[in-house]
PDB file of C-alpha atoms and ligand atoms in Angstrom:
ATOM      1  CA  UNK A   1      18.232   7.205  14.724  1.00 51.00           C
ATOM      2  CA  UNK A   2      19.393   8.704  11.459  1.00 60.00           C
ATOM      3  CA  UNK A   3      16.776  11.089  10.034  1.00 61.00           C
ATOM      4  CA  UNK A   4      17.025  12.730   6.648  1.00 61.00           C
ATOM      5  CA  UNK A   5      16.851  16.540   6.791  1.00 63.00           C
ATOM      6  CA  UNK A   6      13.348  18.001   6.609  1.00 65.00           C
ATOM      7  CA  UNK A   7      12.069  17.756   3.077  1.00 72.00           C
ATOM      8  CA  UNK A   8      14.851  15.450   1.815  1.00 84.00           C
ATOM      9  CA  UNK A   9      13.271  12.887  -0.503  1.00 93.00           C
ATOM     10  CA  UNK A  10      12.409   9.560   1.099  1.00 97.00           C
ATOM     11  CA  UNK A  11      11.615   6.259  -0.590  1.00 98.00           C
ATOM     12  CA  UNK A  12       8.103   5.298   0.440  1.00 98.00           C
ATOM     13  CA  UNK A  13       5.867   2.366  -0.329  1.00 98.00           C
ATOM     14  CA  UNK A  14       2.116   2.693  -0.760  1.00 98.00           C
ATOM     15  CA  UNK A  15      -0.269  -0.284  -0.787  1.00 98.00           C
ATOM     16  CA  UNK A  16      -3.343   0.025  -2.976  1.00 98.00           C
ATOM     17  CA  UNK A  17      -6.372  -2.222  -2.673  1.00 97.00           C
ATOM     18  CA  UNK A  18     -10.104  -2.411  -3.121  1.00 96.00           C
ATOM     19  CA  UNK A  19     -12.915  -4.777  -3.990  1.00 95.00           C
ATOM     20  CA  UNK A  20     -15.962  -2.675  -4.923  1.00 92.00           C
ATOM     21  CA  UNK A  21     -17.075  -0.912  -8.120  1.00 91.00           C
ATOM     22  CA  UNK A  22     -14.324  -1.553 -10.686  1.00 95.00           C
ATOM     23  CA  UNK A  23     -11.424  -1.635  -8.209  1.00 95.00           C
ATOM     24  CA  UNK A  24      -8.761  -2.135 -10.918  1.00 97.00           C
ATOM     25  CA  UNK A  25      -9.786   1.199 -12.503  1.00 96.00           C
ATOM     26  CA  UNK A  26      -9.693   2.880  -9.103  1.00 95.00           C
ATOM     27  CA  UNK A  27      -6.192   1.545  -8.440  1.00 97.00           C
ATOM     28  CA  UNK A  28      -5.005   2.828 -11.834  1.00 97.00           C
ATOM     29  CA  UNK A  29      -6.551   6.268 -11.276  1.00 96.00           C
ATOM     30  CA  UNK A  30      -4.996   6.490  -7.806  1.00 97.00           C
ATOM     31  CA  UNK A  31      -1.601   5.723  -9.334  1.00 97.00           C
ATOM     32  CA  UNK A  32      -2.045   8.496 -11.897  1.00 97.00           C
ATOM     33  CA  UNK A  33      -3.232  10.951  -9.340  1.00 95.00           C
ATOM     34  CA  UNK A  34      -0.284  10.252  -7.028  1.00 97.00           C
ATOM     35  CA  UNK A  35       2.139  10.514  -9.936  1.00 95.00           C
ATOM     36  CA  UNK A  36       0.748  13.969 -10.819  1.00 96.00           C
ATOM     37  CA  UNK A  37       1.626  15.442  -7.416  1.00 96.00           C
ATOM     38  CA  UNK A  38       4.441  17.951  -7.496  1.00 95.00           C
ATOM     39  CA  UNK A  39       6.319  16.437  -4.569  1.00 96.00           C
ATOM     40  CA  UNK A  40       5.845  12.788  -5.558  1.00 97.00           C
ATOM     41  CA  UNK A  41       7.807  10.821  -8.117  1.00 98.00           C
ATOM     42  CA  UNK A  42       6.898   7.272  -9.055  1.00 98.00           C
ATOM     43  CA  UNK A  43       9.826   4.855  -8.849  1.00 98.00           C
ATOM     44  CA  UNK A  44       8.062   1.553  -9.504  1.00 98.00           C
ATOM     45  CA  UNK A  45       4.586   0.089  -9.718  1.00 98.00           C
ATOM     46  CA  UNK A  46       3.813  -3.632  -9.350  1.00 98.00           C
ATOM     47  CA  UNK A  47       1.473  -5.734 -11.444  1.00 98.00           C
ATOM     48  CA  UNK A  48      -2.143  -5.771 -10.326  1.00 98.00           C
ATOM     49  CA  UNK A  49      -2.939  -8.857  -8.237  1.00 98.00           C
ATOM     50  CA  UNK A  50      -6.190 -10.624  -7.454  1.00 98.00           C
ATOM     51  CA  UNK A  51      -6.276 -11.741  -3.802  1.00 98.00           C
ATOM     52  CA  UNK A  52      -8.734 -13.468  -1.507  1.00 98.00           C
ATOM     53  CA  UNK A  53     -10.273 -11.239   1.134  1.00 97.00           C
ATOM     54  CA  UNK A  54      -8.515 -11.095   4.450  1.00 96.00           C
ATOM     55  CA  UNK A  55     -11.344 -10.790   6.957  1.00 94.00           C
ATOM     56  CA  UNK A  56     -14.943 -11.811   6.301  1.00 94.00           C
ATOM     57  CA  UNK A  57     -15.077 -14.174   3.293  1.00 95.00           C
ATOM     58  CA  UNK A  58     -18.514 -13.115   2.042  1.00 94.00           C
ATOM     59  CA  UNK A  59     -17.098 -10.244   0.019  1.00 95.00           C
ATOM     60  CA  UNK A  60     -15.547 -10.032  -3.469  1.00 96.00           C
ATOM     61  CA  UNK A  61     -11.876 -10.790  -4.149  1.00 98.00           C
ATOM     62  CA  UNK A  62      -9.573  -7.774  -3.918  1.00 98.00           C
ATOM     63  CA  UNK A  63      -7.400  -6.042  -6.466  1.00 98.00           C
ATOM     64  CA  UNK A  64      -4.041  -5.150  -4.900  1.00 98.00           C
ATOM     65  CA  UNK A  65      -0.833  -3.458  -6.009  1.00 98.00           C
ATOM     66  CA  UNK A  66       2.060  -1.575  -4.454  1.00 98.00           C
ATOM     67  CA  UNK A  67       3.773   1.592  -5.583  1.00 98.00           C
ATOM     68  CA  UNK A  68       7.240   2.847  -4.656  1.00 98.00           C
ATOM     69  CA  UNK A  69       7.596   6.617  -4.693  1.00 98.00           C
ATOM     70  CA  UNK A  70      10.149   9.208  -3.811  1.00 98.00           C
ATOM     71  CA  UNK A  71       8.627  12.130  -1.960  1.00 98.00           C
ATOM     72  CA  UNK A  72       9.669  15.221  -0.053  1.00 97.00           C
ATOM     73  CA  UNK A  73       6.325  15.255   1.778  1.00 97.00           C
ATOM     74  CA  UNK A  74       6.544  14.612   5.520  1.00 97.00           C
ATOM     75  CA  UNK A  75       4.805  11.405   6.679  1.00 97.00           C
ATOM     76  CA  UNK A  76       1.596  13.037   7.915  1.00 98.00           C
ATOM     77  CA  UNK A  77       1.385  15.237   4.794  1.00 97.00           C
ATOM     78  CA  UNK A  78       1.710  12.130   2.654  1.00 98.00           C
ATOM     79  CA  UNK A  79      -1.015  10.480   4.750  1.00 97.00           C
ATOM     80  CA  UNK A  80      -3.291  13.515   4.169  1.00 97.00           C
ATOM     81  CA  UNK A  81      -2.644  13.234   0.440  1.00 97.00           C
ATOM     82  CA  UNK A  82      -3.478   9.510   0.408  1.00 97.00           C
ATOM     83  CA  UNK A  83      -6.688  10.135   2.333  1.00 94.00           C
ATOM     84  CA  UNK A  84      -7.711  12.896  -0.058  1.00 94.00           C
ATOM     85  CA  UNK A  85      -7.229  10.535  -3.018  1.00 95.00           C
ATOM     86  CA  UNK A  86      -9.260   7.865  -1.220  1.00 93.00           C
ATOM     87  CA  UNK A  87     -12.119  10.347  -0.812  1.00 90.00           C
ATOM     88  CA  UNK A  88     -11.904  11.373  -4.471  1.00 88.00           C
ATOM     89  CA  UNK A  89     -12.367   7.706  -5.312  1.00 84.00           C
ATOM     90  CA  UNK A  90     -15.577   7.846  -3.325  1.00 74.00           C
ATOM     91  CA  UNK A  91     -14.312   5.605  -0.611  1.00 75.00           C
ATOM     92  CA  UNK A  92     -17.229   3.705   0.846  1.00 69.00           C
ATOM     93  CA  UNK A  93     -16.972   1.575   3.956  1.00 66.00           C
ATOM     94  CA  UNK A  94     -20.014  -0.505   4.631  1.00 66.00           C
ATOM     95  CA  UNK A  95     -19.504  -0.350   8.385  1.00 71.00           C
ATOM     96  CA  UNK A  96     -18.345  -3.903   8.940  1.00 80.00           C
ATOM     97  CA  UNK A  97     -14.806  -4.342  10.314  1.00 85.00           C
ATOM     98  CA  UNK A  98     -12.567  -5.634   7.542  1.00 88.00           C
ATOM     99  CA  UNK A  99     -15.523  -5.381   5.172  1.00 88.00           C
ATOM    100  CA  UNK A 100     -15.486  -4.419   1.477  1.00 89.00           C
ATOM    101  CA  UNK A 101     -14.186  -1.053   0.298  1.00 89.00           C
ATOM    102  CA  UNK A 102     -13.746   0.880  -2.942  1.00 91.00           C
ATOM    103  CA  UNK A 103     -10.129   1.930  -2.386  1.00 94.00           C
ATOM    104  CA  UNK A 104      -7.609   1.825   0.415  1.00 94.00           C
ATOM    105  CA  UNK A 105      -4.256   3.564   0.180  1.00 97.00           C
ATOM    106  CA  UNK A 106      -1.934   2.447   2.975  1.00 97.00           C
ATOM    107  CA  UNK A 107       1.357   4.097   3.800  1.00 98.00           C
ATOM    108  CA  UNK A 108       3.399   0.920   4.342  1.00 98.00           C
ATOM    109  CA  UNK A 109       6.954   2.242   4.578  1.00 98.00           C
ATOM    110  CA  UNK A 110       8.509   5.672   4.865  1.00 98.00           C
ATOM    111  CA  UNK A 111      12.250   5.356   4.255  1.00 97.00           C
ATOM    112  CA  UNK A 112      13.762   3.542   7.206  1.00 97.00           C
ATOM    113  CA  UNK A 113      11.605   5.391   9.710  1.00 97.00           C
ATOM    114  CA  UNK A 114       9.668   3.787  12.527  1.00 98.00           C
ATOM    115  CA  UNK A 115       6.631   5.923  13.338  1.00 98.00           C
ATOM    116  CA  UNK A 116       4.191   5.505  16.222  1.00 98.00           C
ATOM    117  CA  UNK A 117       1.633   8.266  15.922  1.00 97.00           C
ATOM    118  CA  UNK A 118      -2.088   8.235  16.746  1.00 97.00           C
ATOM    119  CA  UNK A 119      -2.832   8.606  13.022  1.00 96.00           C
ATOM    120  CA  UNK A 120      -0.005   6.581  11.556  1.00 98.00           C
ATOM    121  CA  UNK A 121       2.015   3.466  12.386  1.00 98.00           C
ATOM    122  CA  UNK A 122       4.960   2.700  10.071  1.00 98.00           C
ATOM    123  CA  UNK A 123       6.028   0.069   9.059  1.00 98.00           C
ATOM    124  CA  UNK A 124       2.380  -0.862   8.559  1.00 97.00           C
ATOM    125  CA  UNK A 125       1.502  -3.411  11.300  1.00 95.00           C
ATOM    126  CA  UNK A 126      -0.002  -5.887   8.808  1.00 95.00           C
ATOM    127  CA  UNK A 127       2.900  -5.796   6.377  1.00 95.00           C
ATOM    128  CA  UNK A 128       4.689  -8.998   7.454  1.00 94.00           C
ATOM    129  CA  UNK A 129       1.582 -11.211   7.273  1.00 95.00           C
ATOM    130  CA  UNK A 130      -0.210  -9.890   4.189  1.00 98.00           C
ATOM    131  CA  UNK A 131       0.539 -11.771   1.005  1.00 98.00           C
ATOM    132  CA  UNK A 132      -1.245  -9.043  -0.983  1.00 98.00           C
ATOM    133  CA  UNK A 133       1.454  -6.596   0.198  1.00 98.00           C
ATOM    134  CA  UNK A 134       4.541  -8.853   0.280  1.00 98.00           C
ATOM    135  CA  UNK A 135       4.100 -10.572  -3.085  1.00 98.00           C
ATOM    136  CA  UNK A 136       3.644  -7.382  -5.124  1.00 98.00           C
ATOM    137  CA  UNK A 137       6.475  -5.769  -3.152  1.00 98.00           C
ATOM    138  CA  UNK A 138       8.797  -8.735  -3.801  1.00 98.00           C
ATOM    139  CA  UNK A 139       8.161  -8.116  -7.520  1.00 98.00           C
ATOM    140  CA  UNK A 140       9.460  -4.519  -7.458  1.00 98.00           C
ATOM    141  CA  UNK A 141      11.773  -4.254  -4.409  1.00 98.00           C
ATOM    142  CA  UNK A 142      12.915  -7.712  -3.256  1.00 98.00           C
ATOM    143  CA  UNK A 143      16.027  -6.345  -1.539  1.00 98.00           C
ATOM    144  CA  UNK A 144      14.281  -3.641   0.471  1.00 98.00           C
ATOM    145  CA  UNK A 145      14.876  -3.867   4.230  1.00 97.00           C
ATOM    146  CA  UNK A 146      11.872  -3.378   6.478  1.00 97.00           C
ATOM    147  CA  UNK A 147      12.967  -1.795   9.766  1.00 96.00           C
ATOM    148  CA  UNK A 148      12.864  -4.469  12.483  1.00 95.00           C
ATOM    149  CA  UNK A 149      11.584  -7.225  10.171  1.00 96.00           C
ATOM    150  CA  UNK A 150      14.192  -8.010   7.520  1.00 97.00           C
ATOM    151  CA  UNK A 151      14.258  -8.199   3.764  1.00 98.00           C
ATOM    152  CA  UNK A 152      11.136  -8.284   1.584  1.00 98.00           C
ATOM    153  CA  UNK A 153      12.274 -11.360  -0.346  1.00 98.00           C
ATOM    154  CA  UNK A 154      12.528 -13.471   2.809  1.00 98.00           C
ATOM    155  CA  UNK A 155       9.328 -12.067   4.303  1.00 98.00           C
ATOM    156  CA  UNK A 156       7.462 -12.923   1.078  1.00 98.00           C
ATOM    157  CA  UNK A 157       8.921 -16.446   1.022  1.00 97.00           C
ATOM    158  CA  UNK A 158       7.712 -17.024   4.583  1.00 97.00           C
ATOM    159  CA  UNK A 159       4.196 -15.722   3.907  1.00 97.00           C
ATOM    160  CA  UNK A 160       1.637 -18.251   2.540  1.00 96.00           C
ATOM    161  CA  UNK A 161       0.484 -17.025  -0.884  1.00 96.00           C
ATOM    162  CA  UNK A 162      -3.184 -17.730  -0.153  1.00 97.00           C
ATOM    163  CA  UNK A 163      -3.949 -18.126  -3.847  1.00 97.00           C
ATOM    164  CA  UNK A 164      -2.834 -14.628  -4.891  1.00 98.00           C
ATOM    165  CA  UNK A 165      -2.561 -14.264  -8.691  1.00 98.00           C
ATOM    166  CA  UNK A 166      -1.194 -11.682 -11.081  1.00 98.00           C
ATOM    167  CA  UNK A 167      -4.097 -10.224 -13.065  1.00 97.00           C
ATOM    168  CA  UNK A 168      -3.750 -10.438 -16.802  1.00 81.00           C
ATOM    169  CA  UNK A 169      -4.114  -6.877 -18.138  1.00 70.00           C
TER     170      UNK A 169
HETATM  171  N1  LIG B 201      -7.923  -8.310   1.836  1.00 74.95           N
HETATM  172  C1  LIG B 201      -7.237  -8.298   0.687  1.00 74.95           C
HETATM  173  N2  LIG B 201      -7.061  -9.440   0.014  1.00 74.95           N
HETATM  174  N3  LIG B 201      -6.721  -7.155   0.170  1.00 74.95           N
HETATM  175  C2  LIG B 201      -6.868  -5.964   0.812  1.00 74.95           C
HETATM  176  O1  LIG B 201      -6.383  -4.924   0.316  1.00 74.95           O
HETATM  177  C3  LIG B 201      -7.564  -5.933   2.022  1.00 74.95           C
HETATM  178  N4  LIG B 201      -7.738  -4.783   2.718  1.00 74.95           N
HETATM  179  C4  LIG B 201      -8.354  -4.754   3.886  1.00 74.95           C
HETATM  180  C5  LIG B 201      -8.902  -5.994   4.542  1.00 74.95           C
HETATM  181  C6  LIG B 201     -10.370  -5.788   4.857  1.00 74.95           C
HETATM  182  C7  LIG B 201      -8.104  -6.258   5.816  1.00 74.95           C
HETATM  183  N5  LIG B 201      -8.781  -7.164   3.687  1.00 74.95           N
HETATM  184  C8  LIG B 201      -8.099  -7.153   2.513  1.00 74.95           C
HETATM  185  O2  LIG B 201      -8.452  -3.603   4.534  1.00 74.95           O
END
């Protein structure tokens, strides 16, 4: 498969989401902190969306957004960066699978690469069935092709919206 040379900028998509302790503020701070990184450039940021929890229903609604960046960081270096920002945001998991969390930063797409690594699977395995990823992504990059799955616009059209709403700022 075609691979860009080491360090050549790749278009990547990050999913942001959380449902504890002022999640909209956490999402905004994560955006700023990513944008401040030397090897990251923001290309687009979606609206913030309010979405129903996927997983146990006895938890608050989520705030979700997606961010397109250009980065020269390699995939695992970008993952390290995302995890360090999650820890700065005091990421708390309450133990329960698919339970509430302060902030998740998911590496959804890394250029056109398909990655199967013990720490990282790209495209993100949940991407095609998560309205809180596809709807924000259809807002900023409807024509983007997801390796093996097709175009965002069509994927979003096929995915039930499950009551997702744009949050009024
Ligand atoms: N549900 C929604 N709506 N948004 C999320 O970001 C989200 N993240 C998760 C799980 C617990 C799967 N549910 C979610 O990790």
